[in-house]
Coordinates of C-alpha atoms in Angstrom, one line a residue:
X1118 CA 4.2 228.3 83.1
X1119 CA 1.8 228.3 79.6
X1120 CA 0.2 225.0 78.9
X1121 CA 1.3 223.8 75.3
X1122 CA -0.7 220.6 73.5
X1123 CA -0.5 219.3 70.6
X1124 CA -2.9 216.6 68.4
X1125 CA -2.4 214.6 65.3
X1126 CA -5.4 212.5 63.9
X1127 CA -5.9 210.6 61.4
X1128 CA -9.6 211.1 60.0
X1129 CA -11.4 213.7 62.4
X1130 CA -10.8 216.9 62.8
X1131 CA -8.7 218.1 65.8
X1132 CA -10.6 221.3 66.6
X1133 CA -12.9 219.9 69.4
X1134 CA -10.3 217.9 71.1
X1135 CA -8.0 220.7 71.2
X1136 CA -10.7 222.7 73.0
X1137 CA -11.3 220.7 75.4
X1138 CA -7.3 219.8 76.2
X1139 CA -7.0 223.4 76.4
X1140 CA -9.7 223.3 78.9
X1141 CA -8.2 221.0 81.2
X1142 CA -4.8 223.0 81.1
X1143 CA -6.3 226.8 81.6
X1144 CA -5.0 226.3 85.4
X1145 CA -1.2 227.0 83.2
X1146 CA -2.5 230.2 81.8
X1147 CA -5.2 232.4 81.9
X1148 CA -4.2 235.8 80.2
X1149 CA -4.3 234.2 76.5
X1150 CA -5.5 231.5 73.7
X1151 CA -4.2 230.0 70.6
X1152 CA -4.9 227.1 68.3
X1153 CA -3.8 226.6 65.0
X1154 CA -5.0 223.5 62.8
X1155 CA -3.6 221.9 59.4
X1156 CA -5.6 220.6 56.6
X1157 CA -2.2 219.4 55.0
X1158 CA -2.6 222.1 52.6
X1159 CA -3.2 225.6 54.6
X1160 CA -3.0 226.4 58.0
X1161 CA -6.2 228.0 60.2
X1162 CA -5.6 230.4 63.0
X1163 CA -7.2 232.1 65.9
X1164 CA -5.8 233.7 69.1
X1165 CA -6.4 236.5 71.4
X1166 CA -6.3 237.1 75.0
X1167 CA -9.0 235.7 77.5
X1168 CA -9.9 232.1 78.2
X1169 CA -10.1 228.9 76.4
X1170 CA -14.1 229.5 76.2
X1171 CA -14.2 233.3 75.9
X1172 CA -11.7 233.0 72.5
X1173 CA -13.5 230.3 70.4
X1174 CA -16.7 229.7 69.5
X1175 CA -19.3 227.4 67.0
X1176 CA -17.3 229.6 64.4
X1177 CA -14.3 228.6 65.3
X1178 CA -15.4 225.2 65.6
X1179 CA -16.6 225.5 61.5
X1180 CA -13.5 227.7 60.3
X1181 CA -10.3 225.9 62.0
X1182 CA -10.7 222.6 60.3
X1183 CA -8.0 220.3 59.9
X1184 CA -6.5 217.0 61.7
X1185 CA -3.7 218.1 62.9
X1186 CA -3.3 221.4 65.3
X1187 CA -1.8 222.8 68.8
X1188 CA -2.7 225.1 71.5
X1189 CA -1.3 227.2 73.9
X1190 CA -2.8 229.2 77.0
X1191 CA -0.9 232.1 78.0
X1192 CA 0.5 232.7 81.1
X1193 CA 3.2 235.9 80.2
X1194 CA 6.7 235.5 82.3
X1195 CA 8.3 238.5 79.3
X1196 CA 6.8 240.9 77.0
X1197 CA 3.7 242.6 77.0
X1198 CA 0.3 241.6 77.2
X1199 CA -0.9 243.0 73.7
X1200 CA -2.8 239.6 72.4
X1201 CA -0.3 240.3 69.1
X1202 CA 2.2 238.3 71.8
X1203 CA -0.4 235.4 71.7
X1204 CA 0.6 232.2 70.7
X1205 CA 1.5 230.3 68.6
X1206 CA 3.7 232.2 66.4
X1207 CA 4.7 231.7 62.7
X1208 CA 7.4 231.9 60.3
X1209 CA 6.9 231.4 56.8
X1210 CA 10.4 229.6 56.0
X1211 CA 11.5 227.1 55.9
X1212 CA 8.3 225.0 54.8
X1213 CA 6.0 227.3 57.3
X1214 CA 6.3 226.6 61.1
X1215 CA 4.0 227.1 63.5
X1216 CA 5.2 226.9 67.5
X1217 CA 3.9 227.0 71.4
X1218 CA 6.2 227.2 73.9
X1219 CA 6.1 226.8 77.7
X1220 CA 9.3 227.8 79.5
X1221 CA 11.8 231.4 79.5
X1222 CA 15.1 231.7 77.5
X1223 CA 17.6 233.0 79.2
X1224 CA 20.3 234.5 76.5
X1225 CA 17.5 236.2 74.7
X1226 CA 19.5 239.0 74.2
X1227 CA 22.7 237.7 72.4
X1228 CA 20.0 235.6 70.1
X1229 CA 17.9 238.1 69.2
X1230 CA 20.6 240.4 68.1
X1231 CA 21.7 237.2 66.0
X1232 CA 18.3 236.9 64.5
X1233 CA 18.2 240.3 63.3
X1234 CA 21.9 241.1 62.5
X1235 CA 23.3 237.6 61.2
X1236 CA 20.1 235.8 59.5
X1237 CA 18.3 239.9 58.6
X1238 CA 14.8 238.3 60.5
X1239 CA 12.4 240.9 61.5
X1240 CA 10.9 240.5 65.2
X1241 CA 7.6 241.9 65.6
X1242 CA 6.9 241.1 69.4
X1243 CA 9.8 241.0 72.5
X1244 CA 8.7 237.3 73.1
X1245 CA 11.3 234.7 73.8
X1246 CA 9.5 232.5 72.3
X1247 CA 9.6 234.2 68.7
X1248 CA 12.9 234.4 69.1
X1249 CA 13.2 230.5 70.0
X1250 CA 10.9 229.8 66.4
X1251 CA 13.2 232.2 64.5
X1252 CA 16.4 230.3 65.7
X1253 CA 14.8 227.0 64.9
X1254 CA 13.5 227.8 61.3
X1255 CA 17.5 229.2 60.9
X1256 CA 18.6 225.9 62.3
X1257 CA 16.7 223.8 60.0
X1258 CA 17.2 226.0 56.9
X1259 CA 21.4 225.6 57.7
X1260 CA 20.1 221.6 58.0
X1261 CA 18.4 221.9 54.1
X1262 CA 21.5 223.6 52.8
X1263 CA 23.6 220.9 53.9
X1264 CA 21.4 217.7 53.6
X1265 CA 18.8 218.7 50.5
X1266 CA 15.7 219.2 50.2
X1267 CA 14.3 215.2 49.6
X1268 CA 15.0 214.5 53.8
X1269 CA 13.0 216.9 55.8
X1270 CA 12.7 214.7 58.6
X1271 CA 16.2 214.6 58.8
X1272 CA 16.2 218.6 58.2
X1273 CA 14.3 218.9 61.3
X1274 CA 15.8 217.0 63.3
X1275 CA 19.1 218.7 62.7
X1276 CA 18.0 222.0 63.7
X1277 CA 16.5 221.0 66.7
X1278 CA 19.7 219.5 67.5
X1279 CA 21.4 223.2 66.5
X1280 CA 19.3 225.1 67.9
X1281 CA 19.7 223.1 71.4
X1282 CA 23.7 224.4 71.4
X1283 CA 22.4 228.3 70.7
X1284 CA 19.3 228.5 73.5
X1285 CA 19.7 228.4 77.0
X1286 CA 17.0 228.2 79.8
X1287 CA 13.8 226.6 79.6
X1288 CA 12.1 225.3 76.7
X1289 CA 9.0 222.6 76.0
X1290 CA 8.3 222.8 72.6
X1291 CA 5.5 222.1 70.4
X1292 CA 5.5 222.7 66.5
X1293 CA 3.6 222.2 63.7
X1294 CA 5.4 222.1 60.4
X1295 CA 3.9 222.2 56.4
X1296 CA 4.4 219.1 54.7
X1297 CA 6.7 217.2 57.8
X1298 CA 4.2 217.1 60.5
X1299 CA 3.9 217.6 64.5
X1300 CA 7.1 218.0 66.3
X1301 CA 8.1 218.4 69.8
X1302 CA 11.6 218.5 72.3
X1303 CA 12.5 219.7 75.8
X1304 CA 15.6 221.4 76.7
X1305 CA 18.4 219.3 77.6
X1306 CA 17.4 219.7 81.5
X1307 CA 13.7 218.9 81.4
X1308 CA 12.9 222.0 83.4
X1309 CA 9.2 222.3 82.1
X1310 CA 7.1 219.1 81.7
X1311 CA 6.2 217.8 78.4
X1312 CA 4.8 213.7 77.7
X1313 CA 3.4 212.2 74.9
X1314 CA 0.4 210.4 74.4
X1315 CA -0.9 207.6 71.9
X1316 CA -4.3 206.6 70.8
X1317 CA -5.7 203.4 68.8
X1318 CA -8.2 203.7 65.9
X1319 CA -9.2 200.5 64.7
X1320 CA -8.2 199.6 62.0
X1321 CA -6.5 203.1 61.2
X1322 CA -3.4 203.1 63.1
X1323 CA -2.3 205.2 65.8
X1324 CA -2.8 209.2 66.7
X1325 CA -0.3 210.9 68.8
X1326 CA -0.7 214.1 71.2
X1327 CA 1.9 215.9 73.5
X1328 CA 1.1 218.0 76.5
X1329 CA 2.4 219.9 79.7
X1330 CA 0.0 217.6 81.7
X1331 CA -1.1 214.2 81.2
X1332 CA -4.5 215.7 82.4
X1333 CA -5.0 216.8 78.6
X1334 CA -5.2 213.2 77.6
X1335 CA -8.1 211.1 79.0
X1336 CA -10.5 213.9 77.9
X1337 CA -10.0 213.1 74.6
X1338 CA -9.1 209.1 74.7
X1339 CA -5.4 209.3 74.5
X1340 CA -3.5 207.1 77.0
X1341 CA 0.0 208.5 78.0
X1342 CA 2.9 206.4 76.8
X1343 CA 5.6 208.3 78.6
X1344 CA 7.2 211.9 79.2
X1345 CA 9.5 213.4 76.6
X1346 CA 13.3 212.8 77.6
X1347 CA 15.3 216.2 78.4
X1348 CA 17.0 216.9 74.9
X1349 CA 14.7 214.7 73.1
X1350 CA 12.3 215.5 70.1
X1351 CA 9.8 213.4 68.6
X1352 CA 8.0 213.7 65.4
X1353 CA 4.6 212.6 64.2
X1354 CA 5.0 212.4 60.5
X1355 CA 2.0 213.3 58.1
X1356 CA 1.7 209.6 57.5
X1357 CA 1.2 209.4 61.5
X1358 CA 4.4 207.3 62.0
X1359 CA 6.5 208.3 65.1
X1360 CA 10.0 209.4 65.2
X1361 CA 12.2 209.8 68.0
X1362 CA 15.8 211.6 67.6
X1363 CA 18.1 212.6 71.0
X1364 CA 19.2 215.8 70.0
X1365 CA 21.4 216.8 73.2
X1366 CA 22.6 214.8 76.2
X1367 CA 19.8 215.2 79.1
X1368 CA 19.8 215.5 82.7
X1369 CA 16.7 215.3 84.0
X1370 CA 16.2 218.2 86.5
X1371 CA 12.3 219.1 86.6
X1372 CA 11.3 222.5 88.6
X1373 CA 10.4 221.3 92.1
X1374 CA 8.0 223.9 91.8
X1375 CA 5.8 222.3 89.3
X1376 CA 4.3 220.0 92.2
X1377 CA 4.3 222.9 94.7
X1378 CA 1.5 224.9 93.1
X1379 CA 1.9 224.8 89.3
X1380 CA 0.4 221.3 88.1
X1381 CA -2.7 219.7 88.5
X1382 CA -2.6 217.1 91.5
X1383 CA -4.3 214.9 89.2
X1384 CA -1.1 215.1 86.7
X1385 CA 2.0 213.0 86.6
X1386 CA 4.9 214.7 85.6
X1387 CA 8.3 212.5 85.2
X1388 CA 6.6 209.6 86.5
X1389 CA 6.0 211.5 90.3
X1390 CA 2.2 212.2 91.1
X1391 CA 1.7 215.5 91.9
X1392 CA -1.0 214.2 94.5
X1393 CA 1.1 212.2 96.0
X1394 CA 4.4 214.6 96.4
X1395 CA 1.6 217.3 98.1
X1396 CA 0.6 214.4 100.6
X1397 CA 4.4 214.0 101.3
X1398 CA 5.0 217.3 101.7
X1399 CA 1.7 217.2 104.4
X1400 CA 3.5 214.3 106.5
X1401 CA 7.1 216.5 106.7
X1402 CA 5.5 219.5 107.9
X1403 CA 3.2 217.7 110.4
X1404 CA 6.5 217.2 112.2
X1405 CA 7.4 220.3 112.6
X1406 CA 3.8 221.6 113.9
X1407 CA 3.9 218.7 116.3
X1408 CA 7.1 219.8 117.6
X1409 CA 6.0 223.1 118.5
X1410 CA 3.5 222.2 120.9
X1411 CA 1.0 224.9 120.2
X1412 CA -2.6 224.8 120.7
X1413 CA -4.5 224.3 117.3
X1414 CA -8.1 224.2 117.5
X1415 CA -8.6 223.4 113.6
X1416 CA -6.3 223.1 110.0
X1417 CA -7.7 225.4 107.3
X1418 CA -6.6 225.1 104.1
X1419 CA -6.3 228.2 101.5
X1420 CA -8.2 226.6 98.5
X1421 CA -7.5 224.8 96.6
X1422 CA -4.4 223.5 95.7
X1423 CA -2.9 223.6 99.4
X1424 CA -6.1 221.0 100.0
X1425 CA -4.2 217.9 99.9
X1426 CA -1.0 219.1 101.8
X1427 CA -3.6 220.0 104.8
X1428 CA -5.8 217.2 104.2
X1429 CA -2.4 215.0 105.5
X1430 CA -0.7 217.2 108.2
X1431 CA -4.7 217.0 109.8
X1432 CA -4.1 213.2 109.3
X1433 CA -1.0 213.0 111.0
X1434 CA -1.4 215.6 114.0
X1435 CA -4.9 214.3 114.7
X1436 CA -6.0 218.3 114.4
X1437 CA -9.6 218.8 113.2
X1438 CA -9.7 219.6 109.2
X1439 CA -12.0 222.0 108.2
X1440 CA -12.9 224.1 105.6
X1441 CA -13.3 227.8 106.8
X1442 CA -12.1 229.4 103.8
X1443 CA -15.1 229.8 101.0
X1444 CA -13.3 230.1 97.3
X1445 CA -15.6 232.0 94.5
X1446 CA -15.1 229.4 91.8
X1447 CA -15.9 232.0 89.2
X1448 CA -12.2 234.1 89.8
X1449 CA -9.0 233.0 88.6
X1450 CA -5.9 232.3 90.4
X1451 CA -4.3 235.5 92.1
X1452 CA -1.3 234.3 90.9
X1453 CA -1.8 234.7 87.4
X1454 CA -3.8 238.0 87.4
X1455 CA -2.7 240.9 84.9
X1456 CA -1.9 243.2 87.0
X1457 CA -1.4 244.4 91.1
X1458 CA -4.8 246.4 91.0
X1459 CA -7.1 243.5 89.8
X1460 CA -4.9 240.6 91.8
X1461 CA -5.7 243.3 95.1
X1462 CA -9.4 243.1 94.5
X1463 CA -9.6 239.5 93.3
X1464 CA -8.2 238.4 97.0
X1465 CA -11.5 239.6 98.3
X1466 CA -13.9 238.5 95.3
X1467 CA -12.2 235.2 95.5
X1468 CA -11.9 233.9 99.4
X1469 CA -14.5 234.4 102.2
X1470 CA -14.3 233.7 105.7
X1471 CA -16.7 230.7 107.4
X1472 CA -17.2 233.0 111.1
X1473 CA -18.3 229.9 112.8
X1474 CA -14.9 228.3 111.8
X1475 CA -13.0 231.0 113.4
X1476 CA -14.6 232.4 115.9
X1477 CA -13.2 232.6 119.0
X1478 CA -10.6 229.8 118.0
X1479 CA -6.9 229.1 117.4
X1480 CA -6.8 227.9 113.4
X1481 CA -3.8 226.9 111.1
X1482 CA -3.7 228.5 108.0
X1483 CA -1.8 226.0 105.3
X1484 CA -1.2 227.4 102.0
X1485 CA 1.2 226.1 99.2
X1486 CA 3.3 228.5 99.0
X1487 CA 4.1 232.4 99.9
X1488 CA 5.7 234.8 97.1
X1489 CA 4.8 237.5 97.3
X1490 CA 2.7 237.7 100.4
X1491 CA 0.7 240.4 100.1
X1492 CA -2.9 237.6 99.8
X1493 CA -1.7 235.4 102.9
X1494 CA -1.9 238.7 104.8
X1495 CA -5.1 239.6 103.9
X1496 CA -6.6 236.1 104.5
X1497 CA -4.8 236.5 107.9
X1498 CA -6.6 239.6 108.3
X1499 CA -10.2 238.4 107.4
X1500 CA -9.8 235.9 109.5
X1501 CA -9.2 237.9 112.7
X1502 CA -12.6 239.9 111.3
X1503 CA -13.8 236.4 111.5
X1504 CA -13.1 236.2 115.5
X1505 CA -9.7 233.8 115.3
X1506 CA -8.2 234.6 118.5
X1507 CA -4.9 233.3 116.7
X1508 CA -3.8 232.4 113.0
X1509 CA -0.9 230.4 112.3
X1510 CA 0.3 230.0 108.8
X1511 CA 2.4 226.7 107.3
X1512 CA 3.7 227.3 103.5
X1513 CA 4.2 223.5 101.9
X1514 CA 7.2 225.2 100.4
X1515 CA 10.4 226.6 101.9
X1516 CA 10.9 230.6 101.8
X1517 CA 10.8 231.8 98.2
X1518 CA 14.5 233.8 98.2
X1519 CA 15.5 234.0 94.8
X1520 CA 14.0 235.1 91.4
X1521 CA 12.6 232.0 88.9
X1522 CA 13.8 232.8 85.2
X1523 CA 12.5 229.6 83.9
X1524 CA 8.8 230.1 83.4
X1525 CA 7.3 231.6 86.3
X1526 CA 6.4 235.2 86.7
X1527 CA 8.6 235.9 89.5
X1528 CA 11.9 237.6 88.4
X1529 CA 12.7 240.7 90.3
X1530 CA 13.6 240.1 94.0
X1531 CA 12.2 243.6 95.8
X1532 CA 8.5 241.8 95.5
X1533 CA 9.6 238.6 97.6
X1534 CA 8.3 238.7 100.8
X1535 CA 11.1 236.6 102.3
X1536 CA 13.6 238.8 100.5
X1537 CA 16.6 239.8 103.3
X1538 CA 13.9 239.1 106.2
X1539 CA 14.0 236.1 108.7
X1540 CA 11.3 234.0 109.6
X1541 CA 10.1 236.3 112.5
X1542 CA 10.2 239.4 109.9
X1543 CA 8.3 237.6 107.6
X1544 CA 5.9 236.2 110.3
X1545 CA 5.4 240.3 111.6
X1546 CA 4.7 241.4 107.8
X1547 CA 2.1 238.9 107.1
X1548 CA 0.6 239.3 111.0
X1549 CA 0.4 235.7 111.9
X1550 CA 0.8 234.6 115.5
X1551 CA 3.5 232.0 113.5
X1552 CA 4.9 230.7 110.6
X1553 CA 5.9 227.5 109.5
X1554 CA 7.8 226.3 106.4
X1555 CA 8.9 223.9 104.6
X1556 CA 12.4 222.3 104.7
X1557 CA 13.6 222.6 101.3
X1558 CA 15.2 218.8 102.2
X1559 CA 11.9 217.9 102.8
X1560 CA 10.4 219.2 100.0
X1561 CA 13.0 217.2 97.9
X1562 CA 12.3 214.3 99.8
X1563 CA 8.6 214.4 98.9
X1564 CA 9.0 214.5 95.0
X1565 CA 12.1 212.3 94.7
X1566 CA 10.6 209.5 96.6
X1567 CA 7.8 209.7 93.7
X1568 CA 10.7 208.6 91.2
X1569 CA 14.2 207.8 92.8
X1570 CA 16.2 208.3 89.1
X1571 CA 15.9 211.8 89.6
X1572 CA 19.0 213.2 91.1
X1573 CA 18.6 216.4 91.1
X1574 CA 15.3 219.4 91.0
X1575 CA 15.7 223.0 89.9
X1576 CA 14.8 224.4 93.0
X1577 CA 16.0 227.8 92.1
X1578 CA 13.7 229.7 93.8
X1579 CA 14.8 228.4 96.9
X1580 CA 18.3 228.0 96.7
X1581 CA 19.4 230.5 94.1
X1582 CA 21.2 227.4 92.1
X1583 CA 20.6 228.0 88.6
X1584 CA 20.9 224.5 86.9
X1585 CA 21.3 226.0 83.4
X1586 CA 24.4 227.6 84.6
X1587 CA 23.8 231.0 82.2
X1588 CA 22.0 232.8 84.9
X1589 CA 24.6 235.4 86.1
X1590 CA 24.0 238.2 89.0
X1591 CA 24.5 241.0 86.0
X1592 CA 21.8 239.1 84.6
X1593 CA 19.4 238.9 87.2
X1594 CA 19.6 242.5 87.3
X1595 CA 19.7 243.7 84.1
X1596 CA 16.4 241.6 83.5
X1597 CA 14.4 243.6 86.3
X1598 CA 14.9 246.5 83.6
X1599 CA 14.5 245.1 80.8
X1600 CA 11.5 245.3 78.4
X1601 CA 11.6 241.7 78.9
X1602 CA 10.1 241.8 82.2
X1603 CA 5.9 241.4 81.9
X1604 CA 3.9 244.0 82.8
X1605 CA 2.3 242.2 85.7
X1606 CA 5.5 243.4 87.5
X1607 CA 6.6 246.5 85.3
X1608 CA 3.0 248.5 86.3
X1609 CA 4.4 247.9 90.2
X1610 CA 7.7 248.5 89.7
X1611 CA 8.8 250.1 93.0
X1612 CA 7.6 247.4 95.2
X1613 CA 9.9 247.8 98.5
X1614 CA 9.6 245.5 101.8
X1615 CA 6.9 245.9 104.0
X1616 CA 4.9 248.5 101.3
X1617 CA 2.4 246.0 100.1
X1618 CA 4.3 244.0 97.6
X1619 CA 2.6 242.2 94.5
X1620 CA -0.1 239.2 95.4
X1621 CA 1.2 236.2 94.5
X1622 CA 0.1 232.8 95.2
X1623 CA 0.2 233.0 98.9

């Protein structure tokens, strides 16, 4: 779930706007930063792990000059996280590519052993990305042997188009290429958002960016023209003139998830508001609260993002909304934590209980979703330290069953909380008088109506339906012990039910 973006001006340099893009996508990714700008002559770089703040600088600002550039805040579903697996990454042939990548390949394995058998490429990290950029600059360089050198546009579009038939999974792409320009596609499913944005300059012409989230472009004065189609890539040549090629048939199949918990609610994503899917999702499991009859003194939400999901089921049950939860703006999501021992501590760092909210009183816990498990307990227990006589919990999302291998940092299914257990089990493990969740119908329901001409979501997590199709059971557990697994979940790696499994989200 890394945020990608990508700028191409026409007279200023990028640097500042990529900052502050970067900025308003650091909820995708907190573990890492990248830029990379072009001068149309040489390429300036600087990455390392931390936040968008922490990595760059005035200096920075004065040494990666240019008017084109991308970024990328890491958020590490494979590998380690040495800052050497930062992105973007480079390869210095053919004509020098720079890329960011948001999304998990699933066949790593057969294409890495292509990379470095077939084509004799060195691999210096286990990303899946690098190996994505290694099969693209292959692509492309079969592309120049048969078309020439004189059409690189053409070049690159033919190797996006090749390298579509070799990777499977997830993939939104942004590179950055010497002497073509800015370039970016989305696998032919459009698992992981991607749009495109256009700006006017007077008398100039137009500058392009892309981005995960539309959120990236107001900041900076760019007006979104419309998402990038599933198997599509554009280009932004050096001249600034867009080009469009379809370089796979697409079905577009976004990650249900993505509205859940992972976006902004200010974002639109495929044309749905992530706002307005989360109020959706609050009218669906209003009903099913209302049909239990229980006595509710007051809805709490578990800031922030499971705000406007309880702002709606308080609107619709007539139940008193209040804010009894205290969230330490200055901590980073749980979800997205380096490691079990810091995501343990950060529960307590980041949430405090309200007493006078709880005392004495019957309150409804509603968070957006429950992974793991292990920080929806602990809220449950702080607030019966608070003086809640009962605490019932609502998830805005169904039971998470299955491992997600398309961007999230969920893959091994020993750490899901609803793993083999019932509702009741999972209601006694987390200590809550109840437990609601979402239907995953519902939950369909409340995106879809946001853009009908979707047919289908990847609701893998849920369902176990892998819409890529590559995803096998062999492959599900060979990739619990692989090296490919991040080290968020390797340093905990025997997790068992009911023994304190990884923090997650919920």
């Amino acid at each position: 779930m890394c945020g990608i973006l990508g700028i191409s001006n026409r007279n200023i340099d990028v640097f500042g706007e990529l900052y502050d893009g970067l900025l308003m996508l650091q909820h995708r990714g907190q573990d890492a930063s990248g830029i990379v700008t072009y001068t149309g002559e040489f390429f300036r770089e600087r990455k390392a792990n931390g936040l968008v703040k922490d990595v760059f600088g005035s200096q920075e600002a004065d040494e990666l000059r240019g008017k084109m550039g991308i970024g990328h805040v890491r958020y590490p579903t494979a590998g380690s996280l040495s800052a050497a697996e930062a992105q973007p990454f480079f390869v210095n042939a053919p004509y020098g590519i720079y890329l960011v990548h948001n999304g998990n390949i699933t066949n790593t394995a057969e294409q890495a052993q292509k990379v470095t058998a077939k084509y004799s490429r060195h691999l210096r990290t286990t990303s899946d990305s690098e190996i994505l950029l290694n099969v693209l600059a292959d692509k492309i360089s079969d592309a120049i042997k048969v078309n020439g050198t004189s059409e690189p546009i053409r070049n690159v579009f033919s190797g996006v188009k090749m390298t579509m038939e070799r990777i499977q999974g997830a993939y939104s792409v942004i590179t950055m290429i010497a002497g073509v320009g800015l370039m970016a596609f989305r696998d032919p499913n459009g698992i992981r958002p991607l749009s495109v944005a256009k700006r006017e300059v007077e008398g100039e012409g137009d500058e392009y960016a892309f981005a995960s989230e539309d959120v990236a472009f107001g900041i900076n004065g760019f007006e979104k023209l419309r998402d990038v189609k599933p198997g599509e890539a554009i280009l932004i040549d050096l001249d600034g003139k867009m080009h469009t090629f379809q370089a796979a048939e697409g079905k577009l199949t976004p990650c249900i998830f993505e509205y859940v918990y992972l976006a902004r609610p200010d974002s639109m994503l495929d044309e749905i508001s992530v706002y307005k899917s989360q109020i959706r999702m609050g009218q669906t499991l209003a009903k099913q609260i209302q049909d239990a009859g229980l006595e509710i003194d007051s809805i709490i939400p578990v800031p922030d993002s499971a705000r406007p999901v309880a702002l709606e089921v308080a609107n619709v049950t007539g139940i008193k909304y209040r804010e009894g939860l205290v969230k330490n703006r200055y901590v980073g999501r749980t979800f997205i934590m380096p490691g079990q021992e810091e995501r343990q501590k950060s529960v307590r760092r980041k949430l405090n209980a309200v007493p006078l909210e709880f005392d004495g009183r019957n309150v409804l816990l509603i968070d957006d979703s429950i992974v793991r498990g292990n920080t929806i307990k602990k809220i449950v227990q702080m607030c019966r330290e608070a003086g809640a006589k009962k605490v019932y919990i609502a998830s805005a999302s169904p039971p998470v069953k299955y491992p997600n291998v398309y961007g999230i940092d969920m893959p091994t299914k020993h750490e899901l909380v609803a793993d083999g257990r019932t509702v009741e089990e999972i209601r006694e493990e987390l200590g809550a008088d109840a437990l609601f969740y979402q239907k995953l119908d519902d939950l369909i329901w409340a995106a879809k109506e946001g853009n009908p001409k979707i047919e289908a979501f990847d609701c893998s997590c849920f369902d176990g339906n892998y819409i890529t199709g590559s995803v096998s059971a062999d492959y599900l557990t060979s990739l619990e012990s692989s090296n490919r697994v991040s080290n968020k979940i390797k340093e905990f790696p025997d997790a068992k039910r009911g023994k304190d499994p990884v923090a997650a989200s919920g």
